[in-house]
mmCIF file of C-alpha atoms in Angstrom:
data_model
loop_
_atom_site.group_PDB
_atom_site.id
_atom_site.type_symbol
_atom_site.label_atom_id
_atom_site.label_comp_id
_atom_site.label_asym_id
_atom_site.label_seq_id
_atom_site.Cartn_x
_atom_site.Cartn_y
_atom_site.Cartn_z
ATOM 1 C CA UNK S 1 0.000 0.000 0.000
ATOM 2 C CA UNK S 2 1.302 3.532 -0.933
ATOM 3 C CA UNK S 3 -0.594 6.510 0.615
ATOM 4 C CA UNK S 4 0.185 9.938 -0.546
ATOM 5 C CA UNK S 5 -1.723 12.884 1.240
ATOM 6 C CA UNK S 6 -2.368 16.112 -0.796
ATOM 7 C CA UNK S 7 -1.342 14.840 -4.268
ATOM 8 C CA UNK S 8 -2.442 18.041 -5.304
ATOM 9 C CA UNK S 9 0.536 19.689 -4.275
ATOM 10 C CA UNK S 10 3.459 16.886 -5.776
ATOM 11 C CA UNK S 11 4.326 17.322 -9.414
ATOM 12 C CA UNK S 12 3.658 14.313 -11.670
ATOM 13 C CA UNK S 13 7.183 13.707 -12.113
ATOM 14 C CA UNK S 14 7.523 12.867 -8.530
ATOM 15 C CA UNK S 15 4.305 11.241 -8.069
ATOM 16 C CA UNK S 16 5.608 8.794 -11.495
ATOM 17 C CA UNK S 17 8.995 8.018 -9.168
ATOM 18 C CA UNK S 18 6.843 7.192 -5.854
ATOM 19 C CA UNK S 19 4.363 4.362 -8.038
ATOM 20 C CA UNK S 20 7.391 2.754 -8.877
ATOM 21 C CA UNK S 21 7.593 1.235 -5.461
ATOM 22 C CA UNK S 22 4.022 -0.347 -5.326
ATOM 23 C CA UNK S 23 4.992 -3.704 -6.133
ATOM 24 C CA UNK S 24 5.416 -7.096 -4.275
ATOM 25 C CA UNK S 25 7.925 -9.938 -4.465
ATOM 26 C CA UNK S 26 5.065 -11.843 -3.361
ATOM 27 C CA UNK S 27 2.756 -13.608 -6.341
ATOM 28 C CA UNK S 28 -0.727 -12.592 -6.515
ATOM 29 C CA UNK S 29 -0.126 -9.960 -3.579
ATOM 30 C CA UNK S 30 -2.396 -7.133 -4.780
ATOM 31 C CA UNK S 31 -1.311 -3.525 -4.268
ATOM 32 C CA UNK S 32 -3.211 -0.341 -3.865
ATOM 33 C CA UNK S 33 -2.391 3.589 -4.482
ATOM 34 C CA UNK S 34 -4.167 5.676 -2.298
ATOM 35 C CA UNK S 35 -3.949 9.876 -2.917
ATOM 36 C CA UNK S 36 -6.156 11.640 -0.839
ATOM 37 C CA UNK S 37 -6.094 15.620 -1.179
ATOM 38 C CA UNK S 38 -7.863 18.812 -1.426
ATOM 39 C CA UNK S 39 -8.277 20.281 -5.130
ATOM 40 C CA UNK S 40 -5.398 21.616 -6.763
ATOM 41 C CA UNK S 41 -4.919 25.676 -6.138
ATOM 42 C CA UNK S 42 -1.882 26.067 -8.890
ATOM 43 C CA UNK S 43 -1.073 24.055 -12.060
ATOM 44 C CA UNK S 44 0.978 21.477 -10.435
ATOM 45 C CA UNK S 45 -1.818 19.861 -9.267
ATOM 46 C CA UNK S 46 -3.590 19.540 -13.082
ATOM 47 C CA UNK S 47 -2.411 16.203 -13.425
ATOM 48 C CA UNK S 48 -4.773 14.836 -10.488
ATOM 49 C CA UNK S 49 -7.404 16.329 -12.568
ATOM 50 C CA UNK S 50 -6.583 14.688 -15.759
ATOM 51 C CA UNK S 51 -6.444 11.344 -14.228
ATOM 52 C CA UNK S 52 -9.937 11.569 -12.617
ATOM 53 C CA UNK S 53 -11.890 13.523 -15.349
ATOM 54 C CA UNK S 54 -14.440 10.713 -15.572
ATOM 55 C CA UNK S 55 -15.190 11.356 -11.979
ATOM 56 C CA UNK S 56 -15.300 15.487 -11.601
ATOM 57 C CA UNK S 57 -16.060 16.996 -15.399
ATOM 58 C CA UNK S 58 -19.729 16.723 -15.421
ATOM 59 C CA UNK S 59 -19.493 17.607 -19.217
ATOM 60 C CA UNK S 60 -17.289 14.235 -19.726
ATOM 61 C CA UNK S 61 -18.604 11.910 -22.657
ATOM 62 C CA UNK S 62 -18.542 9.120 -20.657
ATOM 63 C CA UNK S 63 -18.909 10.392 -16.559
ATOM 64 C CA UNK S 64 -18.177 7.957 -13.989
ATOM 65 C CA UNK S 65 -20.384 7.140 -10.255
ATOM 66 C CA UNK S 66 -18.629 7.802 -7.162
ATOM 67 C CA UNK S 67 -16.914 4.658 -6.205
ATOM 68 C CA UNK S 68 -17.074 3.146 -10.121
ATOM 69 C CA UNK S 69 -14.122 1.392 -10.804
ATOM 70 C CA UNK S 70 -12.462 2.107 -14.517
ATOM 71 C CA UNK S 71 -9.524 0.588 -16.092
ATOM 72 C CA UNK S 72 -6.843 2.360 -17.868
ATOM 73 C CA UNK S 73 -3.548 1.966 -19.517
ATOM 74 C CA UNK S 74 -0.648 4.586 -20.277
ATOM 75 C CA UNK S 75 0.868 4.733 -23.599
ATOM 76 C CA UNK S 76 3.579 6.632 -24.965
ATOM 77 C CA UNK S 77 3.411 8.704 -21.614
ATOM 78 C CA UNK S 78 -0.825 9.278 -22.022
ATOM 79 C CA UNK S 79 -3.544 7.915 -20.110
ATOM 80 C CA UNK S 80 -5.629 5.788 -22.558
ATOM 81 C CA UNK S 81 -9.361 4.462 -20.934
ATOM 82 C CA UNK S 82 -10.157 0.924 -21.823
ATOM 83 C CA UNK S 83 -13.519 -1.021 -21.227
ATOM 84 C CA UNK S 84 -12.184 -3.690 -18.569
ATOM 85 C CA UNK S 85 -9.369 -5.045 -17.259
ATOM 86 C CA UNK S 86 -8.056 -7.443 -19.749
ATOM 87 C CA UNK S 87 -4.905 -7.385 -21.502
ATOM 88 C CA UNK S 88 -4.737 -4.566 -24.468
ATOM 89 C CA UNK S 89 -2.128 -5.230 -27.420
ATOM 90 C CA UNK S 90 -1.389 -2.183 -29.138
ATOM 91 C CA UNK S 91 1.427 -2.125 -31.980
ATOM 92 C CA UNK S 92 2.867 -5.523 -31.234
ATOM 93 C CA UNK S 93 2.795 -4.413 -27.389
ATOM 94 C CA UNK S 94 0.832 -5.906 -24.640
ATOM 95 C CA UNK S 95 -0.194 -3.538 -21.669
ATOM 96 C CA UNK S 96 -2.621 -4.509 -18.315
ATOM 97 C CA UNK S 97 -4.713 -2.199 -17.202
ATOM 98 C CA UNK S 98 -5.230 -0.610 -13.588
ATOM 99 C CA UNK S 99 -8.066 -0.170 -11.886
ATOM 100 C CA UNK S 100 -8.980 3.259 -11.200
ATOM 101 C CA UNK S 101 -11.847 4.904 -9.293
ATOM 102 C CA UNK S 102 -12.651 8.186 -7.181
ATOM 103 C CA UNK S 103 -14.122 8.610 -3.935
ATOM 104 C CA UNK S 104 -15.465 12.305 -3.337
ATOM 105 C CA UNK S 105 -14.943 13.499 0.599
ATOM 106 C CA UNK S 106 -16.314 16.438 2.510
ATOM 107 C CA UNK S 107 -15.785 17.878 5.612
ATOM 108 C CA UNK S 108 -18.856 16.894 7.194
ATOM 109 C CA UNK S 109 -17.696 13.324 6.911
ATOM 110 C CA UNK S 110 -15.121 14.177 9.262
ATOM 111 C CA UNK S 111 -16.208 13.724 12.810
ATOM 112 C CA UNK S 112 -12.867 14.651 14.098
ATOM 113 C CA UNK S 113 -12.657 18.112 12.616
ATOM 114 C CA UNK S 114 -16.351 19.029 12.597
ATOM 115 C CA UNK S 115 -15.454 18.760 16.652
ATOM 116 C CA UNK S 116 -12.970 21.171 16.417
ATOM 117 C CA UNK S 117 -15.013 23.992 14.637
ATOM 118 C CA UNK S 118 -13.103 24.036 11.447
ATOM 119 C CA UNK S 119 -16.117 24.160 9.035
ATOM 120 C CA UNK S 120 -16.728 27.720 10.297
ATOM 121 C CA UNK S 121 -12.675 28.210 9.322
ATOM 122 C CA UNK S 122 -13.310 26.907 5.995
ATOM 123 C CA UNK S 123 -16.559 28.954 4.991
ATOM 124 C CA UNK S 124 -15.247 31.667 6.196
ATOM 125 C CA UNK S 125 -12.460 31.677 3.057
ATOM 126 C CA UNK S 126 -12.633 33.695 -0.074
ATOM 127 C CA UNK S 127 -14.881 31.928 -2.406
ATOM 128 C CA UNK S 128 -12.164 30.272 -4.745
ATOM 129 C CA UNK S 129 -10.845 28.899 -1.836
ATOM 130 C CA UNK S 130 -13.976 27.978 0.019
ATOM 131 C CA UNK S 131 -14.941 26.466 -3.681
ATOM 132 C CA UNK S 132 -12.086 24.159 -3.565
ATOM 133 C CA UNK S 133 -11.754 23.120 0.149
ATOM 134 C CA UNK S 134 -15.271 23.222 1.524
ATOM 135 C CA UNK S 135 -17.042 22.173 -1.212
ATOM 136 C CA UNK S 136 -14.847 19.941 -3.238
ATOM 137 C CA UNK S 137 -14.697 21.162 -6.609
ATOM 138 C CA UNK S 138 -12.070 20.016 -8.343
ATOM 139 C CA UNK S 139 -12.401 22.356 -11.326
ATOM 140 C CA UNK S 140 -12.951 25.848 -9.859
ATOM 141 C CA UNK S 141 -10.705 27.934 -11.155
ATOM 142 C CA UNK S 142 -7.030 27.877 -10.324
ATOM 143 C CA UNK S 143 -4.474 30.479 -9.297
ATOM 144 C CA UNK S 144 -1.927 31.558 -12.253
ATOM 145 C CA UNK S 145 1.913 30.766 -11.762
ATOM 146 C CA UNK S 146 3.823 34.358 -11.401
ATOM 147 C CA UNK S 147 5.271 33.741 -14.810
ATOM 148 C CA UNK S 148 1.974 31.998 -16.981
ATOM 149 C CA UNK S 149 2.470 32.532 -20.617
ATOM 150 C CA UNK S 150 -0.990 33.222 -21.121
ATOM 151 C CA UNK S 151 -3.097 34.226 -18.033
ATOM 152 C CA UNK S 152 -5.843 32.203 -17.573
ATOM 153 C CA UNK S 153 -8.535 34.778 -17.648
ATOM 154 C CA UNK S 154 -7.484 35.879 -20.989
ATOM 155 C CA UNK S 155 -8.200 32.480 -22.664
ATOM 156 C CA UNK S 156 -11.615 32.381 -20.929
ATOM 157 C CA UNK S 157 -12.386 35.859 -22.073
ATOM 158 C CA UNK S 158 -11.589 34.347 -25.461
ATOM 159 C CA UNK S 159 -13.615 31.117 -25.330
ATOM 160 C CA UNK S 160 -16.698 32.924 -23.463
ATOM 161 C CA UNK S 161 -16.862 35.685 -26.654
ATOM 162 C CA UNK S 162 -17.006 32.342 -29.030
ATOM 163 C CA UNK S 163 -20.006 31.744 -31.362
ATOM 164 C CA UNK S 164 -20.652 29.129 -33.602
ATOM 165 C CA UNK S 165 -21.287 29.662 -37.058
ATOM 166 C CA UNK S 166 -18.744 31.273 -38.186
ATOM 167 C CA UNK S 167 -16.975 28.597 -40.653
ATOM 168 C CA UNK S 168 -18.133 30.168 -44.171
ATOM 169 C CA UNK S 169 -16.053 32.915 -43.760
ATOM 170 C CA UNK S 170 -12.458 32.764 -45.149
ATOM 171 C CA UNK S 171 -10.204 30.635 -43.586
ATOM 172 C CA UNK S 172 -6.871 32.362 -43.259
ATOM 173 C CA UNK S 173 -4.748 29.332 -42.022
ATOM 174 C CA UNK S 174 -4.082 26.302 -40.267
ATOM 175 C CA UNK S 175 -2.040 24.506 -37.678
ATOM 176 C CA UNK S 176 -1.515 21.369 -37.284
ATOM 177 C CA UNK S 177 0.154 19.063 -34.924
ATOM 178 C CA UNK S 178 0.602 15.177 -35.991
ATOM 179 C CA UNK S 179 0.135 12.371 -34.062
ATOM 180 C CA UNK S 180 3.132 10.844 -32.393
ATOM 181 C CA UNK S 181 2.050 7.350 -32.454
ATOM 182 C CA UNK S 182 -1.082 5.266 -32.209
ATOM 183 C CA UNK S 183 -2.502 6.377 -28.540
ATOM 184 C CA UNK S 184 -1.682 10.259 -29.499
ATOM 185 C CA UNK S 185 -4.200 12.537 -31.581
ATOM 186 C CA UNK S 186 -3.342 14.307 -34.312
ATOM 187 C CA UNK S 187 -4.622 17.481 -34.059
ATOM 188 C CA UNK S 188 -5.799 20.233 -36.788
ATOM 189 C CA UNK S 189 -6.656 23.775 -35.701
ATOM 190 C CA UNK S 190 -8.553 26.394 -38.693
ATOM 191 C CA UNK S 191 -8.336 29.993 -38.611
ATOM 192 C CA UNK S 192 -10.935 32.471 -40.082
ATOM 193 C CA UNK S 193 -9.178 35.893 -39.057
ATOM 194 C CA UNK S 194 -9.777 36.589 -34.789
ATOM 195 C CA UNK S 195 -12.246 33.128 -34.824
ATOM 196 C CA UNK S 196 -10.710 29.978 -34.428
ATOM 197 C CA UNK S 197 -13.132 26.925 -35.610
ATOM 198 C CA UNK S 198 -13.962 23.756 -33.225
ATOM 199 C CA UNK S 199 -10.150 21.973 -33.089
ATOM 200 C CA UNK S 200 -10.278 18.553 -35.158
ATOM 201 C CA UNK S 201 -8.975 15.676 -32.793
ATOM 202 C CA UNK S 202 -7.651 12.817 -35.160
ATOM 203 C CA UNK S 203 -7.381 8.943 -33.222
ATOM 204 C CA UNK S 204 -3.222 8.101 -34.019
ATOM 205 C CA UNK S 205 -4.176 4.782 -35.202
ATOM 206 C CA UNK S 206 -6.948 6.618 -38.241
ATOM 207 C CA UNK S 207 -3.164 8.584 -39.402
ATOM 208 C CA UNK S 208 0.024 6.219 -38.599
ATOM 209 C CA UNK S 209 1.872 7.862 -41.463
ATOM 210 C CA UNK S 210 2.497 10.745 -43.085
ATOM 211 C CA UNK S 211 0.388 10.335 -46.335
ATOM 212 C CA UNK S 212 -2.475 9.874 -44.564
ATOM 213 C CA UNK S 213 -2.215 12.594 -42.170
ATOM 214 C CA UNK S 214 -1.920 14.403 -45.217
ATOM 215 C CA UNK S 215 -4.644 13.799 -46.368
ATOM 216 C CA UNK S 216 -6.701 15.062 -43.257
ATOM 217 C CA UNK S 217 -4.984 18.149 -43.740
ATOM 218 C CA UNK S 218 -6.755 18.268 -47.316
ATOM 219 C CA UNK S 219 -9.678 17.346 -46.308
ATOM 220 C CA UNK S 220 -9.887 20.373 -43.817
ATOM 221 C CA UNK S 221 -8.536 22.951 -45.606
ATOM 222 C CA UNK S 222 -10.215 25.747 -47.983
ATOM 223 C CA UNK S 223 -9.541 29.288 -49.187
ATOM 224 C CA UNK S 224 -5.575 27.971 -50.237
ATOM 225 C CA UNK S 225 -4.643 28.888 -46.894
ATOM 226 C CA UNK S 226 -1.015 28.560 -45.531
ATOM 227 C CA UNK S 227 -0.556 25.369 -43.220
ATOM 228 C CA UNK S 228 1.570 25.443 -40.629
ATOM 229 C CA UNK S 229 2.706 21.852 -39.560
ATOM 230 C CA UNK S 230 4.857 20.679 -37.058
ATOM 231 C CA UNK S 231 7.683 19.098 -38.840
ATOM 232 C CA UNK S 232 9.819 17.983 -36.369
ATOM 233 C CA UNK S 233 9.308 14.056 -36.481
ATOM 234 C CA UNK S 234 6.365 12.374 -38.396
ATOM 235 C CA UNK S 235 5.621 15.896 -39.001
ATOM 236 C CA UNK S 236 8.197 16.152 -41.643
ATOM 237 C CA UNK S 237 6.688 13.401 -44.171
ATOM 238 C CA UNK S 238 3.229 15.391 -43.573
ATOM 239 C CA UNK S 239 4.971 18.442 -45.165
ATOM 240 C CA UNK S 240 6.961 16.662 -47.675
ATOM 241 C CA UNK S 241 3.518 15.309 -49.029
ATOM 242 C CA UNK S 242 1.605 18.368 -48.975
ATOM 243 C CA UNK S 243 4.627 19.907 -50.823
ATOM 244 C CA UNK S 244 4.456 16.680 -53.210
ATOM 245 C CA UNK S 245 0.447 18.024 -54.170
ATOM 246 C CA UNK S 246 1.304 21.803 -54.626
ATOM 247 C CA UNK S 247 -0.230 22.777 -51.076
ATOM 248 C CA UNK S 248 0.803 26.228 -49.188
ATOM 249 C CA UNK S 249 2.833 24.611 -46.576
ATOM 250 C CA UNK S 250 5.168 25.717 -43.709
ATOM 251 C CA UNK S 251 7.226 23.690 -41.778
ATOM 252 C CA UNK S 252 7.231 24.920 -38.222
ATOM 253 C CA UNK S 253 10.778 24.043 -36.709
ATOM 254 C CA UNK S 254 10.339 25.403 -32.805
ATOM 255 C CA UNK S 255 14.336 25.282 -31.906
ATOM 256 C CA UNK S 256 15.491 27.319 -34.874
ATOM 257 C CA UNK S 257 16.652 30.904 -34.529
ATOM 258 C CA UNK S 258 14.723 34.180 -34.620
ATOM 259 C CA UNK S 259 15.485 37.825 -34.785
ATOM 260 C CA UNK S 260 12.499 38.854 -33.841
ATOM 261 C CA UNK S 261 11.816 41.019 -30.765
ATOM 262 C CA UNK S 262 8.019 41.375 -28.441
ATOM 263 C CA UNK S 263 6.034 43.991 -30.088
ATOM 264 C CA UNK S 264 6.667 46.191 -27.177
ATOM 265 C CA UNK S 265 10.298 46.305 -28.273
ATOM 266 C CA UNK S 266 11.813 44.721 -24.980
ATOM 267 C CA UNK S 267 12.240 41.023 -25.335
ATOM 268 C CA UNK S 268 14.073 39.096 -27.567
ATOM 269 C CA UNK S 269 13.436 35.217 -28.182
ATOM 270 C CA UNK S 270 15.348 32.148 -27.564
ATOM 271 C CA UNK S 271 14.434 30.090 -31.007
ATOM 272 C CA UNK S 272 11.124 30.353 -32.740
ATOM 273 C CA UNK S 273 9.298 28.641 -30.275
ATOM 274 C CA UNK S 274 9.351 30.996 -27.738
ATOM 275 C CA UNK S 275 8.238 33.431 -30.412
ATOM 276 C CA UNK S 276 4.670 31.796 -31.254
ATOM 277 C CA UNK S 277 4.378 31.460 -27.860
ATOM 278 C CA UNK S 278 4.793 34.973 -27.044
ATOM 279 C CA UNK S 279 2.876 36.277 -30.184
ATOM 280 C CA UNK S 280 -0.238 34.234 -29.200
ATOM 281 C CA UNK S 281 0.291 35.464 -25.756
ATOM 282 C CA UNK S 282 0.229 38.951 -27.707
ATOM 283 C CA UNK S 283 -2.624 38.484 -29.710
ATOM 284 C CA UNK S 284 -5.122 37.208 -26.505
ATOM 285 C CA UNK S 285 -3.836 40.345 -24.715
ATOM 286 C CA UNK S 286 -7.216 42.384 -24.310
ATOM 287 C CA UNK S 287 -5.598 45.822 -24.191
ATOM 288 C CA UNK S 288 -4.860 44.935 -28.002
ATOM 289 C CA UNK S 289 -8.747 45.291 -29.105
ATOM 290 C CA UNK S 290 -8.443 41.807 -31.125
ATOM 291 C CA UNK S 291 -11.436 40.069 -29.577
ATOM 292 C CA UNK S 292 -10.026 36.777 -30.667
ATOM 293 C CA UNK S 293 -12.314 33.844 -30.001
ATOM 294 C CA UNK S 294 -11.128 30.301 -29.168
ATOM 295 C CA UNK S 295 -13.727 27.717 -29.089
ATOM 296 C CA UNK S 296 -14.439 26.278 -25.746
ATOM 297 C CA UNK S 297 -12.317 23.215 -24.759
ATOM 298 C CA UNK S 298 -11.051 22.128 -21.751
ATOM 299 C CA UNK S 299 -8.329 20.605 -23.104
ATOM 300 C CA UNK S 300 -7.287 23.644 -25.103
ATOM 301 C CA UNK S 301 -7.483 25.550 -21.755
ATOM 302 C CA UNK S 302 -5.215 23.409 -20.146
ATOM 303 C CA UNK S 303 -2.736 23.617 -22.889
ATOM 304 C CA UNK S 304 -2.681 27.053 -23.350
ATOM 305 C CA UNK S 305 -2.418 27.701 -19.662
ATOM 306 C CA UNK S 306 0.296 25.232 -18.566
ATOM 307 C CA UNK S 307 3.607 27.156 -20.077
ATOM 308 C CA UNK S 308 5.626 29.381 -18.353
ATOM 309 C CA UNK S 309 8.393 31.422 -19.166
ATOM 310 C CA UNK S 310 12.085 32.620 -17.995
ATOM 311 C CA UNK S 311 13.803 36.397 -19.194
ATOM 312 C CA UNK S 312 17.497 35.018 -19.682
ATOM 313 C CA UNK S 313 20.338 37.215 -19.801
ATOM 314 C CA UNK S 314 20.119 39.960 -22.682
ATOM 315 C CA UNK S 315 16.158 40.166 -22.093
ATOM 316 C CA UNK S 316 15.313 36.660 -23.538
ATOM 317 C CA UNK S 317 12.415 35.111 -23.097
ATOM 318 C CA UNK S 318 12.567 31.053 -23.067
ATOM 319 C CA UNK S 319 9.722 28.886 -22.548
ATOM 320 C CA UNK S 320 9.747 25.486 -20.308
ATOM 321 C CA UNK S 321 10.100 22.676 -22.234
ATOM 322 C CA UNK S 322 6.972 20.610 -23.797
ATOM 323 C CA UNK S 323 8.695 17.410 -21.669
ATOM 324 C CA UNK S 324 7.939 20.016 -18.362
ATOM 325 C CA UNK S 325 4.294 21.355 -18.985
ATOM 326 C CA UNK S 326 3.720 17.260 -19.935
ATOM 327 C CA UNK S 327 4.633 16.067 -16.549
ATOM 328 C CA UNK S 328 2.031 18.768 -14.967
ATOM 329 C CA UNK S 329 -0.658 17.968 -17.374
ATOM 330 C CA UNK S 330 -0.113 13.964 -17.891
ATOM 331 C CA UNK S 331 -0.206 14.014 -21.523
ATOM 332 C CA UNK S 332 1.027 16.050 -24.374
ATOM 333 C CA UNK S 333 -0.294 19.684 -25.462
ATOM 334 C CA UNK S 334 -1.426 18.615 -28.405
ATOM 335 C CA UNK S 335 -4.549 20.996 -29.121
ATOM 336 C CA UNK S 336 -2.489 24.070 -27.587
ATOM 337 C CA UNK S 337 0.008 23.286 -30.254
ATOM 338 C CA UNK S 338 -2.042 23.211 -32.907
ATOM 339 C CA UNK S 339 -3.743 26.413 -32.157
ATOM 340 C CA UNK S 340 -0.247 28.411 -31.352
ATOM 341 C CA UNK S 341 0.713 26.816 -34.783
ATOM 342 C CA UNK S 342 -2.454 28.191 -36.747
ATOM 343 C CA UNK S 343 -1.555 31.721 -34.802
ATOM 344 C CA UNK S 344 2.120 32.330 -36.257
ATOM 345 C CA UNK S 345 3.827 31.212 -39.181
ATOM 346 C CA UNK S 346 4.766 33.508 -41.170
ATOM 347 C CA UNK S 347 2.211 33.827 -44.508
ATOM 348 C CA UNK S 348 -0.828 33.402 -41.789
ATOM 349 C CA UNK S 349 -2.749 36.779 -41.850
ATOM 350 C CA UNK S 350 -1.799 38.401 -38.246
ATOM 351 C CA UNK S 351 -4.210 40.381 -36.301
ATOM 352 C CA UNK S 352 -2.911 44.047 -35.267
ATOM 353 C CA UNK S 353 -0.729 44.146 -31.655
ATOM 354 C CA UNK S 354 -0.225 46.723 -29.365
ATOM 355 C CA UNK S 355 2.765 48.421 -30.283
ATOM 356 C CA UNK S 356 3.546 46.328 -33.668
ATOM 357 C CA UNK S 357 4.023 48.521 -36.363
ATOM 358 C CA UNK S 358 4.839 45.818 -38.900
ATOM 359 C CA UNK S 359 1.367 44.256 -38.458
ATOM 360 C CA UNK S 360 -1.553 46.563 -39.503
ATOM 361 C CA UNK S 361 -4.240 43.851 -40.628
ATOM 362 C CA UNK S 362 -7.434 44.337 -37.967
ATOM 363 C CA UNK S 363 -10.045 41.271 -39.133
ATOM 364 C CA UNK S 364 -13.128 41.777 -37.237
#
């Protein structure tokens, strides 16, 4: 048996290390993981929420009772649900699933510290707090780290001025982010000028090569928009392909070198990356007027609002590595991606910054 108390607060890197002990010399010895905590307050915690979204999103496809038990398996470093216990083969590879389930608490369950008077203590907290520790709820919303690419209440503004409808006007680009492997989704984001259309999720096993990922992109795209695409890795045989059929495609290369400085002329970049981070971060700015809307997703939320940022020497900004905001979120920022991708590149139409005076194109 492994207990941890306030998971919440233990990164998933560390919380990876400690299940590496539950085991048993012992044949058919069973062992148990236990994590009992309060909801997260900060982004390290996200990954508790990832793992149990069955149990606390009501909007869930498939929610699960208190107490239900679900089976799961982990592949290429993501949580994968499967419908019972037994043994899943997935390119040539066998993996067992663990049993998983949630058990919701409250304080009045707690004869111990009902005696002492500390319900009173916990209603009396501000009401993100009380949300969180009196009343459970594991999705209420979260404080921002200090250094947050993009501040949380700036991609909510975005999603809550969303409207549907909106596809028949021109598409101005795309991003896309290909799958990694047959557990990962490849993901497809379209732009029509300050409205970003519902993101297309892609199973890995419908696109285990680059032709037919490809293809997808086809499918999607109108107006001869520029694609951006993700080249690094199965990416690169998606561009080579597109090239191959005459389509407007850019390879985005995140590590390579940039010139470029923040449109309020004090930050330079560490590679490109770090750019399209910083220019999506620009565009979702309010005080900029752009009234961009992102379609609601929780996932996209999440993705958007794991990164943070360092100034190096020389004004720099640098962004955490993908491998980082991974380990807080439990699985790869795959729909972020693909909307940071459809924001930048360099044919895609840009909206007008504060401060830019090389952008001047305003789409309403």
């Amino acid at each position: 048996l492994l207990a941890i108390d306030e998971a919440a607060n233990i990164p998933f890197e560390e919380f990876q290390f400690l299940k590496v002990w539950s085991r048993s010399a012992e044949e058919g010895q069973r062992t148990r993981i236990i994590l009992a905590s309060n909801p997260p307050t900060d982004s390290t915690g996200l990954w508790l929420i990832n793992m149990f979204r069955p149990w606390l999103d009501p909007d869930h496809h498939d929610p699960a009772e208190p107490g239900e038990l679900r089976y799961f398996i982990t592949v290429n470093d993501e949580d994968r649900e499967v419908p019972d216990k037994n043994d899943v083969i997935i390119d040539g590879e066998t993996y067992s699933p663990e049993s998983r389930t949630f058990i919701p608490s409250f304080i009045d369950n707690n004869p111990f510290l009902m005696a002492t008077g500390y319900k009173q203590t916990l209603q009396g907290l501000p009401k993100a707090l009380r949300d969180r520790m009196l009343h459970g709820h594991f999705l209420s919303s979260m404080t921002d780290d200090e250094f947050q690419v993009i501040p949380s209440d700036w991609v909510e503004a975005a999603m809550d001025r969303w409207e549907a409808g909106k596809e028949s006007s021109v598409m101005t680009s795309m991003g896309v982010d290909p799958s990694r492997g047959g557990a990962d989704e490849m993901v497809i984001s379209c732009r029509h000028g300050n409205w970003f259309a519902p993101l297309i999720k892609i199973p890995g096993t419908e696109v285990p090569n680059g032709p037919l990922a490809a293809a997808r992109v086809v499918m999607a795209r109108r107006d001869s928009c520029t694609t951006n695409v993700d080249s690094i890795g199965i990416g690169s045989s998606v561009v080579d392909k597109l090239n191959e059929n005459g389509i407007d495609v850019e390879p985005m290369i995140g590590n390579a070198k940039t010139d470029e400085m923040s449109d309020d002329g004090l930050f330079k970049f560490k590679n490109l990356r770090a750019q399209w981070f910083w220019r999506l971060r620009e565009m979702l700015d309010p005080q900029t007027g752009n009234n961009v809307s992102l379609p609601p997703d929780k996932k996209l939320k999440a993705d958007l609002c794991a990164f943070t940022y360092k100034v190096n020497d020389g004004a720099i900004i640098q962004i955490e590595s993908k491998k980082e905001a991974k380990l807080r979120l439990g699985r790869s920022p795959d729909a972020g991606d693909a909307v940071m991708y459809a924001a930048n590149g360099m044919q895609s139409i840009h909206l007008a910054r504060r401060g830019s005076k090389r952008f001047g194109v305003k789409l309403a």
